[in-house]
Each structure stands twice: as structure tokens, then as C-alpha cells.
mmCIF file of C-alpha atoms in Angstrom:
data_model
loop_
_atom_site.group_PDB
_atom_site.id
_atom_site.type_symbol
_atom_site.label_atom_id
_atom_site.label_comp_id
_atom_site.label_asym_id
_atom_site.label_seq_id
_atom_site.Cartn_x
_atom_site.Cartn_y
_atom_site.Cartn_z
ATOM 1 C CA MET A 1024 0.000 0.000 0.000
ATOM 2 C CA SER A 1025 1.322 3.461 -0.926
ATOM 3 C CA LYS A 1026 2.849 5.503 1.896
ATOM 4 C CA ASN A 1027 1.151 8.583 0.480
ATOM 5 C CA TYR A 1028 -2.154 7.501 2.014
ATOM 6 C CA TYR A 1029 -3.655 6.814 5.443
ATOM 7 C CA VAL A 1030 -6.266 4.196 6.281
ATOM 8 C CA GLN A 1031 -8.852 4.896 8.995
ATOM 9 C CA ASN A 1032 -7.025 3.036 11.764
ATOM 10 C CA GLU A 1033 -3.885 5.047 11.038
ATOM 11 C CA LEU A 1034 -5.888 8.262 11.250
ATOM 12 C CA LYS A 1035 -6.964 7.320 14.769
ATOM 13 C CA GLU A 1036 -3.334 6.722 15.729
ATOM 14 C CA ILE A 1037 -2.406 10.306 14.772
ATOM 15 C CA GLY A 1038 -5.223 11.967 16.715
ATOM 16 C CA PHE A 1039 -8.369 11.678 14.616
ATOM 17 C CA THR A 1040 -11.498 10.400 16.319
ATOM 18 C CA LYS A 1041 -14.536 8.974 14.554
ATOM 19 C CA SER A 1042 -16.348 12.304 14.838
ATOM 20 C CA LEU A 1043 -13.354 14.224 13.468
ATOM 21 C CA ILE A 1044 -13.046 11.815 10.547
ATOM 22 C CA ASN A 1045 -16.745 12.242 9.753
ATOM 23 C CA LYS A 1046 -16.404 16.025 9.880
ATOM 24 C CA TYR A 1047 -13.126 16.613 8.045
ATOM 25 C CA LEU A 1048 -12.745 13.470 5.933
ATOM 26 C CA PRO A 1049 -16.281 12.305 5.114
ATOM 27 C CA ASN A 1050 -15.148 10.852 1.793
ATOM 28 C CA PRO A 1051 -11.925 9.004 0.959
ATOM 29 C CA ASP A 1052 -9.611 10.116 -1.814
ATOM 30 C CA LYS A 1053 -9.696 6.623 -3.257
ATOM 31 C CA THR A 1054 -10.488 3.051 -2.316
ATOM 32 C CA GLU A 1055 -8.565 -0.173 -2.619
ATOM 33 C CA LYS A 1056 -9.829 -3.739 -2.758
ATOM 34 C CA ASN A 1057 -9.468 -5.643 0.491
ATOM 35 C CA LYS A 1058 -7.203 -8.582 -0.364
ATOM 36 C CA HIS A 1059 -7.759 -10.438 2.901
ATOM 37 C CA SER A 1060 -11.535 -10.577 3.105
ATOM 38 C CA LYS A 1061 -14.771 -9.844 1.298
ATOM 39 C CA LYS A 1062 -15.418 -6.790 3.428
ATOM 40 C CA LYS A 1063 -15.974 -3.320 2.044
ATOM 41 C CA PRO A 1064 -13.086 -1.744 0.110
ATOM 42 C CA ILE A 1065 -10.359 -0.043 2.144
ATOM 43 C CA LYS A 1066 -10.772 3.725 2.301
ATOM 44 C CA LEU A 1067 -7.596 5.697 1.582
ATOM 45 C CA PHE A 1068 -7.001 9.313 2.572
ATOM 46 C CA LEU A 1069 -4.310 11.371 0.880
ATOM 47 C CA ALA A 1070 -1.531 12.156 3.374
ATOM 48 C CA GLU A 1071 -1.097 15.702 2.062
ATOM 49 C CA ARG A 1072 -4.791 16.392 2.648
ATOM 50 C CA VAL A 1073 -4.667 14.885 6.153
ATOM 51 C CA HIS A 1074 -1.623 16.943 7.165
ATOM 52 C CA SER A 1075 -3.241 20.111 5.863
ATOM 53 C CA ILE A 1076 -6.334 19.468 7.994
ATOM 54 C CA GLN A 1077 -4.165 18.821 11.056
ATOM 55 C CA GLN A 1078 -2.540 22.240 10.687
ATOM 56 C CA SER A 1079 -5.844 24.123 10.490
ATOM 57 C CA GLU A 1080 -6.943 26.154 13.525
ATOM 58 C CA GLU A 1081 -10.461 24.726 13.358
ATOM 59 C CA PHE A 1082 -9.154 21.155 13.634
ATOM 60 C CA LYS A 1083 -6.814 22.072 16.502
ATOM 61 C CA ASN A 1084 -9.683 23.726 18.395
ATOM 62 C CA ASP A 1085 -11.937 20.703 17.862
ATOM 63 C CA LEU A 1086 -9.173 18.339 18.975
ATOM 64 C CA ASN A 1087 -8.466 20.365 22.129
ATOM 65 C CA GLY A 1088 -12.177 20.481 22.883
ATOM 66 C CA LEU A 1089 -12.435 16.705 22.640
ATOM 67 C CA LYS A 1090 -9.406 16.262 24.903
ATOM 68 C CA ASN A 1091 -10.845 18.657 27.491
ATOM 69 C CA ARG A 1092 -14.201 16.878 27.498
ATOM 70 C CA LYS A 1093 -12.481 13.513 27.777
ATOM 71 C CA ASN A 1094 -10.340 14.714 30.688
ATOM 72 C CA SER A 1095 -13.399 16.142 32.437
ATOM 73 C CA ALA A 1096 -15.249 12.865 31.964
ATOM 74 C CA THR A 1097 -12.239 10.922 33.278
ATOM 75 C CA ILE A 1098 -12.014 13.122 36.375
ATOM 76 C CA ALA A 1099 -15.757 12.807 36.994
ATOM 77 C CA SER A 1100 -15.574 9.047 36.530
ATOM 78 C CA SER A 1101 -12.601 8.795 38.907
ATOM 79 C CA LYS A 1102 -14.490 10.763 41.555
ATOM 80 C CA THR A 1103 -17.524 8.515 41.134
ATOM 81 C CA ILE A 1104 -15.394 5.379 41.436
ATOM 82 C CA LYS A 1105 -13.606 6.772 44.478
ATOM 83 C CA THR A 1106 -16.935 7.594 46.128
ATOM 84 C CA LYS A 1107 -18.232 4.079 45.455
ATOM 85 C CA GLN A 1108 -15.018 2.569 46.805
ATOM 86 C CA GLN A 1109 -15.336 4.631 49.973
ATOM 87 C CA ARG A 1110 -18.914 3.412 50.381
ATOM 88 C CA ILE A 1111 -18.007 -0.247 49.968
ATOM 89 C CA VAL A 1112 -15.096 0.104 52.405
ATOM 90 C CA LYS A 1113 -17.421 1.702 54.950
ATOM 91 C CA PHE A 1114 -19.980 -1.044 54.340
ATOM 92 C CA ALA A 1115 -17.381 -3.819 54.677
ATOM 93 C CA ASN A 1116 -16.105 -2.305 57.918
ATOM 94 C CA SER A 1117 -19.645 -2.382 59.313
ATOM 95 C CA LEU A 1118 -20.021 -6.129 58.738
ATOM 96 C CA ASN A 1119 -19.511 -8.612 61.557
ATOM 97 C CA ILE A 1120 -18.032 -12.084 61.234
ATOM 98 C CA ARG A 1121 -19.813 -14.773 63.233
ATOM 99 C CA ILE A 1122 -18.167 -18.130 63.920
ATOM 100 C CA ASN A 1123 -20.036 -21.124 65.313
ATOM 101 C CA ASN A 1124 -17.763 -22.229 68.163
ATOM 102 C CA THR A 1125 -19.844 -25.113 69.467
ATOM 103 C CA LYS A 1126 -17.202 -27.676 68.471
ATOM 104 C CA LYS A 1127 -13.759 -28.314 69.889
ATOM 105 C CA ILE A 1128 -10.820 -27.373 67.707
ATOM 106 C CA THR A 1129 -9.565 -30.984 67.705
ATOM 107 C CA ASP A 1130 -12.893 -32.135 66.259
ATOM 108 C CA LEU A 1131 -12.784 -29.399 63.624
ATOM 109 C CA ILE A 1132 -9.268 -30.411 62.577
ATOM 110 C CA ASP A 1133 -10.463 -34.000 62.121
ATOM 111 C CA GLU A 1134 -13.475 -32.806 60.115
ATOM 112 C CA ALA A 1135 -11.332 -30.575 57.925
ATOM 113 C CA LEU A 1136 -8.858 -33.346 57.117
ATOM 114 C CA ASP A 1137 -11.663 -35.827 56.460
ATOM 115 C CA ASP A 1138 -13.237 -33.304 54.113
ATOM 116 C CA ARG A 1139 -9.919 -32.918 52.290
ATOM 117 C CA TYR A 1140 -9.490 -36.692 52.094
ATOM 118 C CA ASN A 1141 -12.963 -37.129 50.572
ATOM 119 C CA TYR A 1142 -12.252 -34.328 48.134
ATOM 120 C CA ILE A 1143 -9.046 -36.044 46.990
ATOM 121 C CA LEU A 1144 -10.907 -39.337 46.539
ATOM 122 C CA GLU A 1145 -13.528 -37.563 44.446
ATOM 123 C CA ARG A 1146 -10.760 -36.186 42.239
ATOM 124 C CA GLU A 1147 -9.148 -39.573 41.739
ATOM 125 C CA GLY A 1148 -12.379 -41.462 41.119
ATOM 126 C CA ILE A 1149 -14.180 -44.283 42.871
ATOM 127 C CA HIS A 1150 -11.416 -46.761 42.018
ATOM 128 C CA SER A 1151 -8.788 -44.874 43.973
ATOM 129 C CA LYS A 1152 -6.740 -47.021 46.348
ATOM 130 C CA ARG A 1153 -5.452 -44.095 48.372
ATOM 131 C CA LEU A 1154 -5.288 -44.892 52.092
ATOM 132 C CA LYS A 1155 -6.602 -42.512 54.707
ATOM 133 C CA ASP A 1156 -3.234 -41.266 55.872
ATOM 134 C CA PHE A 1157 -2.576 -37.705 57.048
ATOM 135 C CA SER A 1158 0.946 -38.312 58.309
ATOM 136 C CA SER A 1159 2.415 -36.375 55.386
ATOM 137 C CA PHE A 1160 0.475 -33.236 56.368
ATOM 138 C CA ASP A 1161 2.554 -30.883 58.493
ATOM 139 C CA ASP A 1162 1.059 -28.777 61.290
ATOM 140 C CA GLU A 1163 0.903 -25.619 59.187
ATOM 141 C CA TYR A 1164 -1.034 -27.407 56.463
ATOM 142 C CA LYS A 1165 -3.504 -28.826 58.990
ATOM 143 C CA LEU A 1166 -4.068 -25.363 60.438
ATOM 144 C CA ARG A 1167 -4.603 -23.889 56.985
ATOM 145 C CA ARG A 1168 -7.117 -26.543 56.000
ATOM 146 C CA THR A 1169 -8.911 -26.162 59.323
ATOM 147 C CA ALA A 1170 -9.112 -22.375 59.004
ATOM 148 C CA ASN A 1171 -10.558 -22.632 55.493
ATOM 149 C CA TYR A 1172 -12.971 -25.351 56.593
ATOM 150 C CA ILE A 1173 -14.275 -23.183 59.425
ATOM 151 C CA LYS A 1174 -14.462 -20.193 57.092
ATOM 152 C CA TYR A 1175 -16.832 -21.881 54.656
ATOM 153 C CA ASN A 1176 -18.709 -24.246 56.968
ATOM 154 C CA TYR A 1177 -18.879 -22.650 60.421
ATOM 155 C CA SER A 1178 -18.983 -18.911 59.738
ATOM 156 C CA ASN A 1179 -20.984 -16.349 57.783
ATOM 157 C CA TYR A 1180 -17.945 -15.482 55.636
ATOM 158 C CA SER A 1181 -19.561 -16.604 52.353
ATOM 159 C CA SER A 1182 -22.770 -14.662 52.935
ATOM 160 C CA LEU A 1183 -20.782 -11.494 53.687
ATOM 161 C CA THR A 1184 -18.663 -11.776 50.545
ATOM 162 C CA ASN A 1185 -21.862 -12.320 48.546
ATOM 163 C CA GLU A 1186 -23.139 -8.982 49.846
ATOM 164 C CA VAL A 1187 -20.247 -7.100 48.218
ATOM 165 C CA GLU A 1188 -20.207 -9.149 44.996
ATOM 166 C CA GLY A 1189 -20.426 -6.999 41.858
ATOM 167 C CA LYS A 1190 -19.736 -3.714 43.641
ATOM 168 C CA VAL A 1191 -16.931 -1.284 42.854
ATOM 169 C CA GLY A 1192 -14.081 -1.932 45.269
ATOM 170 C CA ILE A 1193 -14.900 -5.606 45.826
ATOM 171 C CA GLY A 1194 -11.195 -6.457 46.101
ATOM 172 C CA ILE A 1195 -10.554 -4.271 49.130
ATOM 173 C CA ALA A 1196 -13.957 -5.204 50.608
ATOM 174 C CA ILE A 1197 -13.132 -8.923 50.513
ATOM 175 C CA LEU A 1198 -9.743 -8.180 52.035
ATOM 176 C CA ILE A 1199 -11.456 -6.369 54.933
ATOM 177 C CA ILE A 1200 -13.846 -9.292 55.452
ATOM 178 C CA GLU A 1201 -10.920 -11.719 55.286
ATOM 179 C CA LYS A 1202 -9.072 -9.772 57.983
ATOM 180 C CA LYS A 1203 -12.176 -9.697 60.164
ATOM 181 C CA PHE A 1204 -12.462 -13.463 59.837
ATOM 182 C CA TYR A 1205 -8.897 -14.162 60.990
ATOM 183 C CA ILE A 1206 -9.187 -11.703 63.874
ATOM 184 C CA GLU A 1207 -12.381 -13.404 65.043
ATOM 185 C CA LEU A 1208 -11.013 -16.910 64.447
ATOM 186 C CA GLY A 1209 -7.942 -16.208 66.576
ATOM 187 C CA SER A 1210 -10.208 -14.887 69.313
ATOM 188 C CA VAL A 1211 -12.654 -17.817 69.250
ATOM 189 C CA TYR A 1212 -9.958 -20.504 68.984
ATOM 190 C CA PRO A 1213 -6.777 -19.340 70.792
ATOM 191 C CA SER A 1214 -4.824 -22.351 69.500
ATOM 192 C CA LEU A 1215 -5.197 -20.866 65.997
ATOM 193 C CA LYS A 1216 -4.212 -17.328 66.987
ATOM 194 C CA GLU A 1217 -0.560 -17.592 65.956
ATOM 195 C CA TYR A 1218 -1.567 -18.926 62.545
ATOM 196 C CA CYS A 1219 -4.198 -16.181 62.192
ATOM 197 C CA ASP A 1220 -1.662 -13.494 63.119
ATOM 198 C CA ASP A 1221 0.656 -14.791 60.399
ATOM 199 C CA GLU A 1222 -2.147 -14.593 57.833
ATOM 200 C CA LEU A 1223 -3.035 -11.064 58.943
ATOM 201 C CA GLU A 1224 0.593 -10.011 58.568
ATOM 202 C CA LYS A 1225 0.650 -11.306 54.987
ATOM 203 C CA MET A 1226 -2.486 -9.339 54.136
ATOM 204 C CA SER A 1227 -1.088 -6.118 55.589
ATOM 205 C CA CYS A 1228 1.804 -6.029 53.086
ATOM 206 C CA PRO A 1229 1.495 -2.684 51.228
ATOM 207 C CA THR A 1230 3.887 -3.585 48.409
ATOM 208 C CA LEU A 1231 1.221 -3.342 45.732
ATOM 209 C CA ALA A 1232 -1.447 -0.724 45.149
ATOM 210 C CA TYR A 1233 -3.974 -2.750 43.193
ATOM 211 C CA GLU A 1234 -6.842 -0.446 44.053
ATOM 212 C CA GLU A 1235 -5.036 2.621 42.759
ATOM 213 C CA THR A 1236 -5.674 2.142 39.049
ATOM 214 C CA PRO A 1237 -3.773 4.576 36.818
ATOM 215 C CA PRO A 1238 -5.961 7.487 35.581
ATOM 216 C CA ASN A 1239 -5.761 6.068 32.068
ATOM 217 C CA GLU A 1240 -6.281 2.319 32.331
ATOM 218 C CA LYS A 1241 -5.189 1.820 28.756
ATOM 219 C CA ILE A 1242 -1.422 1.945 28.744
ATOM 220 C CA SER A 1243 0.083 4.414 26.313
ATOM 221 C CA ARG A 1244 0.717 2.940 22.878
ATOM 222 C CA GLU A 1245 4.232 4.396 23.143
ATOM 223 C CA LEU A 1246 5.265 1.243 24.999
ATOM 224 C CA TYR A 1247 4.686 -0.730 21.807
ATOM 225 C CA ILE A 1248 6.922 -0.948 18.755
ATOM 226 C CA GLY A 1249 4.768 -1.028 15.635
ATOM 227 C CA ASP A 1250 1.745 -3.293 15.503
ATOM 228 C CA LEU A 1251 0.882 -5.222 18.648
ATOM 229 C CA ASP A 1252 1.688 -8.634 17.210
ATOM 230 C CA ARG A 1253 4.150 -7.865 14.461
ATOM 231 C CA ASP A 1254 7.484 -7.647 16.226
ATOM 232 C CA GLY A 1255 7.557 -10.949 18.074
ATOM 233 C CA ILE A 1256 9.251 -11.843 21.320
ATOM 234 C CA VAL A 1257 11.284 -8.627 21.656
ATOM 235 C CA LYS A 1258 8.127 -6.520 21.696
ATOM 236 C CA VAL A 1259 6.374 -8.877 24.113
ATOM 237 C CA ARG A 1260 9.249 -8.719 26.595
ATOM 238 C CA GLN A 1261 9.267 -4.924 26.495
ATOM 239 C CA GLU A 1262 5.506 -4.896 26.986
ATOM 240 C CA GLN A 1263 5.766 -7.293 29.947
ATOM 241 C CA ALA A 1264 8.478 -5.167 31.559
ATOM 242 C CA ARG A 1265 6.349 -2.021 31.322
ATOM 243 C CA LEU A 1266 3.285 -3.782 32.695
ATOM 244 C CA LYS A 1267 5.241 -5.247 35.605
ATOM 245 C CA SER A 1268 6.633 -1.809 36.403
ATOM 246 C CA LEU A 1269 3.087 -0.429 36.600
ATOM 247 C CA LEU A 1270 1.938 -3.297 38.837
ATOM 248 C CA THR A 1271 4.806 -2.920 41.301
ATOM 249 C CA ASN A 1272 5.010 0.878 41.185
ATOM 250 C CA GLY A 1273 8.751 0.426 40.674
ATOM 251 C CA LYS A 1274 9.239 -1.172 44.112
ATOM 252 C CA PRO A 1275 11.951 -3.816 44.668
ATOM 253 C CA GLU A 1276 9.492 -6.367 46.079
ATOM 254 C CA GLY A 1277 6.008 -7.514 45.185
ATOM 255 C CA GLN A 1278 3.350 -9.924 46.412
ATOM 256 C CA CYS A 1279 1.925 -12.871 44.491
ATOM 257 C CA CYS A 1280 -1.808 -12.288 44.294
ATOM 258 C CA PHE A 1281 -2.598 -16.000 44.823
ATOM 259 C CA CYS A 1282 -0.216 -17.381 47.474
ATOM 260 C CA HIS A 1283 0.372 -13.923 49.062
ATOM 261 C CA LYS A 1284 4.101 -14.584 49.386
ATOM 262 C CA ILE A 1285 6.499 -11.675 48.957
ATOM 263 C CA TYR A 1286 9.326 -11.953 46.438
ATOM 264 C CA PRO A 1287 11.855 -9.692 44.717
ATOM 265 C CA THR A 1288 10.254 -8.071 41.687
ATOM 266 C CA ASP A 1289 12.652 -9.825 39.317
ATOM 267 C CA PHE A 1290 11.361 -13.178 40.568
ATOM 268 C CA LEU A 1291 7.697 -12.360 39.911
ATOM 269 C CA ARG A 1292 5.929 -12.720 36.595
ATOM 270 C CA CYS A 1293 3.542 -10.328 34.926
ATOM 271 C CA ALA A 1294 0.802 -12.859 34.131
ATOM 272 C CA HIS A 1295 -2.194 -12.355 31.873
ATOM 273 C CA ILE A 1296 -5.551 -13.113 33.494
ATOM 274 C CA LYS A 1297 -6.960 -13.762 30.034
ATOM 275 C CA LYS A 1298 -4.550 -15.507 27.659
ATOM 276 C CA ARG A 1299 -2.665 -12.816 25.775
ATOM 277 C CA SER A 1300 -3.053 -14.668 22.487
ATOM 278 C CA GLU A 1301 -6.839 -14.448 22.916
ATOM 279 C CA CYS A 1302 -6.910 -10.759 23.894
ATOM 280 C CA LEU A 1303 -8.196 -8.052 21.587
ATOM 281 C CA ASP A 1304 -5.757 -5.203 20.924
ATOM 282 C CA GLU A 1305 -7.596 -2.924 23.345
ATOM 283 C CA GLU A 1306 -7.416 -5.635 26.026
ATOM 284 C CA LYS A 1307 -3.668 -6.077 25.569
ATOM 285 C CA ILE A 1308 -3.139 -2.464 26.606
ATOM 286 C CA ASN A 1309 -5.496 -2.644 29.592
ATOM 287 C CA ILE A 1310 -3.678 -2.762 32.946
ATOM 288 C CA ASN A 1311 -6.574 -4.771 34.405
ATOM 289 C CA VAL A 1312 -5.796 -7.814 32.243
ATOM 290 C CA VAL A 1313 -2.537 -8.568 34.082
ATOM 291 C CA MET A 1314 -1.481 -9.554 37.601
ATOM 292 C CA LEU A 1315 1.652 -10.461 39.549
ATOM 293 C CA ASN A 1316 2.298 -14.155 40.197
ATOM 294 C CA CYS A 1317 5.199 -16.178 41.500
ATOM 295 C CA PRO A 1318 6.428 -18.816 38.991
ATOM 296 C CA ILE A 1319 4.541 -21.647 40.727
ATOM 297 C CA CYS A 1320 1.176 -19.876 40.839
ATOM 298 C CA ASP A 1321 1.706 -18.571 37.313
ATOM 299 C CA SER A 1322 2.190 -22.125 36.014
ATOM 300 C CA LEU A 1323 -0.805 -23.484 37.945
ATOM 301 C CA TYR A 1324 -3.021 -20.721 36.559
ATOM 302 C CA GLU A 1325 -1.636 -20.791 33.019
ATOM 303 C CA GLN A 1326 -2.147 -24.534 32.682
ATOM 304 C CA GLY A 1327 -5.680 -24.429 34.053
ATOM 305 C CA TYR A 1328 -5.198 -26.123 37.400
ATOM 306 C CA ILE A 1329 -6.650 -23.124 39.246
ATOM 307 C CA GLY A 1330 -8.886 -20.136 38.609
ATOM 308 C CA VAL A 1331 -10.543 -17.305 40.508
ATOM 309 C CA GLU A 1332 -14.252 -17.159 41.283
ATOM 310 C CA ASN A 1333 -15.921 -14.486 43.412
ATOM 311 C CA GLY A 1334 -12.504 -13.290 44.514
ATOM 312 C CA SER A 1335 -11.211 -16.656 45.786
ATOM 313 C CA VAL A 1336 -8.797 -19.188 44.284
ATOM 314 C CA ILE A 1337 -10.575 -22.363 43.150
ATOM 315 C CA THR A 1338 -9.440 -25.677 41.640
ATOM 316 C CA LEU A 1339 -10.415 -26.345 38.020
ATOM 317 C CA ARG A 1340 -8.802 -29.633 37.047
ATOM 318 C CA LYS A 1341 -10.393 -32.728 38.575
ATOM 319 C CA GLU A 1342 -8.378 -35.524 36.955
ATOM 320 C CA ARG A 1343 -5.628 -37.463 38.721
ATOM 321 C CA ILE A 1344 -2.912 -35.093 39.894
ATOM 322 C CA ALA A 1345 0.517 -35.960 41.288
ATOM 323 C CA LYS A 1346 0.600 -35.777 45.086
ATOM 324 C CA ASP A 1347 3.204 -33.003 45.327
ATOM 325 C CA LEU A 1348 1.357 -30.917 42.745
ATOM 326 C CA LEU A 1349 -1.915 -31.459 44.598
ATOM 327 C CA ASN A 1350 -0.269 -30.165 47.772
ATOM 328 C CA LEU A 1351 0.765 -26.982 45.944
ATOM 329 C CA ILE A 1352 -2.802 -26.448 44.767
ATOM 330 C CA THR A 1353 -4.410 -27.104 48.140
ATOM 331 C CA ASP A 1354 -1.979 -24.668 49.771
ATOM 332 C CA ILE A 1355 -3.526 -21.750 47.874
ATOM 333 C CA GLU A 1356 -7.060 -23.024 47.326
ATOM 334 C CA GLY A 1357 -9.498 -20.713 49.084
ATOM 335 C CA ASN A 1358 -7.049 -17.788 49.252
ATOM 336 C CA ILE A 1359 -8.402 -14.422 48.232
ATOM 337 C CA CYS A 1360 -7.045 -13.030 44.983
ATOM 338 C CA LEU A 1361 -5.444 -9.714 45.931
ATOM 339 C CA ILE A 1362 -6.098 -8.119 42.545
ATOM 340 C CA TYR A 1363 -9.725 -9.234 42.026
ATOM 341 C CA SER A 1364 -12.169 -6.419 41.228
ATOM 342 C CA THR A 1365 -15.152 -5.587 39.034
ATOM 343 C CA LYS A 1366 -12.674 -4.325 36.435
ATOM 344 C CA ASN A 1367 -11.067 -7.722 35.868
ATOM 345 C CA SER A 1368 -13.705 -10.222 37.020
ATOM 346 C CA HIS A 1369 -14.774 -10.851 33.397
ATOM 347 C CA PHE A 1370 -11.182 -11.791 32.511
ATOM 348 C CA PHE A 1371 -11.129 -14.340 35.352
ATOM 349 C CA SER A 1372 -14.498 -15.683 34.151
ATOM 350 C CA TRP A 1373 -13.049 -16.064 30.651
ATOM 351 C CA HIS A 1374 -10.175 -18.135 32.082
ATOM 352 C CA ILE A 1375 -12.568 -20.509 33.870
ATOM 353 C CA GLU A 1376 -14.763 -20.937 30.783
ATOM 354 C CA PHE A 1377 -11.757 -21.475 28.506
ATOM 355 C CA HIS A 1378 -10.202 -24.214 30.631
ATOM 356 C CA THR A 1379 -13.558 -25.808 31.459
ATOM 357 C CA GLN A 1380 -14.260 -26.155 27.734
ATOM 358 C CA SER A 1381 -10.742 -27.541 27.212
ATOM 359 C CA ILE A 1382 -11.384 -30.202 29.850
ATOM 360 C CA LEU A 1383 -14.777 -31.139 28.378
ATOM 361 C CA SER A 1384 -13.383 -31.394 24.852
ATOM 362 C CA GLY A 1385 -10.352 -33.372 26.003
ATOM 363 C CA LYS A 1386 -8.011 -30.741 24.594
ATOM 364 C CA ARG A 1387 -5.645 -28.707 26.679
ATOM 365 C CA LYS A 1388 -3.438 -25.865 25.607
ATOM 366 C CA THR A 1389 -0.397 -25.559 27.821
ATOM 367 C CA ARG A 1390 3.006 -24.003 27.535
ATOM 368 C CA GLN A 1391 6.303 -25.489 28.546
ATOM 369 C CA ILE A 1392 7.940 -24.068 31.659
#
């Protein structure tokens, strides 16, 4: 295609909006047959004509007016979002966790481990020959399973998280509810207090500011070199580096949003919630489509072993899983996802649907690690 002409997409890249194109360039200078599809012919606009329009005072005034209106709308939207976030935080702080403490902690530990054992048998099928043996479970694992078992079976945790579902600021609201649960659990069952204090300390790590979304959620196209998928691995690595920098705010350490462990930034991965290869161009430059994961959690998520539903980590794959891998999954199952919000929940839903369909069809797309 001649360099003397612009196509519509190129006009948008140099500042033209749809309304400006309709006003100043209602008709193309010529058309060209679309070689790749049977769609309408490609409209071509003479570069000399385009540049002349760009230099006109009327165009500059219209462009500035659009920018001012867009900025005003962005500011108004930010204020609205902030107000809604403040409301949900206030609402979450007003909620009270209730734990049914009618059972002894020793009985609850037995129940929790039995529940886990039955769950493992269900995974492996009715022909499983696994023996009921918990000797390989260390004390920390038993406490974790017990805490999660109490959370979902002997408290009102689930009903409280349902109350904030779908609201702006759900991520921070769930975090508040989670903290309330561990505070109450440590109070009701003193033998779990040390474990609860450790969990509370993990959740208090301020290394990431997930709730503070950049004013423009679509990252500047300046971070890309040419077309989004034309320049291969070099472009992708540069894109990943920029995204990771935004997620960590340039700090030397970051927190995995699944296991909550803190690692040096260089060790963490900028992971796509929705597979990058399946993202539209506008999704690839949306900060809400990525998250920080440690290599283990990144692999578990990427290969469809886990997902996120209603802000919590869930297991997706039900087939036979190696024992050590199963232990990795159960360690994070039930954890809150630190980055979950209304702005990325649809990306997490896409991940679940994609891998569920892969399982049903017997096909699985994985990458080598």
C-alpha cells in the first residue's frame, strides 16, 4: 500500500477520532480492494490532505475540545469510582463475622482433614486405592485446612462476601472481610491465633497498590513498537516489563496475588488473566488484564489447574494429579485473589470458561515451563 495515504485506523493513531473523521474526511480520496476478506473496500485518505487538515486552527480547536471533554469525563468518573469505593469500604467495615464455636478445635481439625481426604478421593475417582493417611500433612497445612474449613462451613464469611459481589471496590472489601475473619477466628480458637496473626501479617503487606488504578487504564501505545503482534518476542518482553513496572510501582518487592508470598520483583511474573493470544488489541493495553504471580502460581493458573471465582482461588482440574502438585494447589485453594475487582472479574471468568471447555473437549493448551 502506498505511503502517500492513510487508512482509517492510522488516522486514529495520529489523533483523529470517529467524529473528526466524519467532519473533516467524510469521503476518501480513493479506495482499494481488500485482499484479505470480502469486506468493504479499504478507504484511503491522501496524506497531504490529512496533514493540511491537522494544521488548520479549526481542527486544533476541535481536537483540544475533545481532549478537554475527555479529561473532564475521566475526572468525573474517577471521583464517582472513588466515592463508590469509599462506600463499599465503609460497608465492609460495618459487617460482623460470626463463627459457630460449638465444636472443639480438635474435632474441627479432624473434620477438615476428612473433608480434604474425601475431596481427593472424588478427584481420583471411585477406584482410587489411596489410604486414609494424614501423616504427610505438616502442622501448618492442617491449620490452613482447618481455618478454610471453618471459614466456609462454620462462619458467615460466604454470605458477607456475597453482599459485596459486583460492587466497585470488591477487592478491598473482601480483604477487609478476610481480615475480620482471621481476627475473630484467633479470638474464638486461641490455638489458631498464631496462625491467624501470620495470615493477617501477609495481608497487611502494602507492596502493591492494586486499588489505585492509573488514571488512564489503557497503557500508552508508546510502549509498543509497531503493531501489537508484528514484532515478536522482543516486543512482548518490552511490553511485559512495562506492565510489571506499573503493577509494582517500581518497588523492589512484590506480592503474588494468589499465594500472598512476597518476592523480589525480578522473581515475579507479569501474568495475563486472560490468555494474551486471545486478547483483543484494546485488552492487551489494559492494565486490568494482568497480575503479579510467583512462577509456581503462574504455572498453575496458566495450565488451568486453578482459577478465581468471586474473589477466591478455586481448583479447576479434577483428573488425577501428582501428590506433590496437589499439595501446591491445596496450599492456595481458598485464598483471596489480591487483585480481584469488578474491572477484571470478566477476565477471570473467561479463564474458567476457557479451561472448562478444554477439559470437556479433552483438549488442553499448555506451555512449557
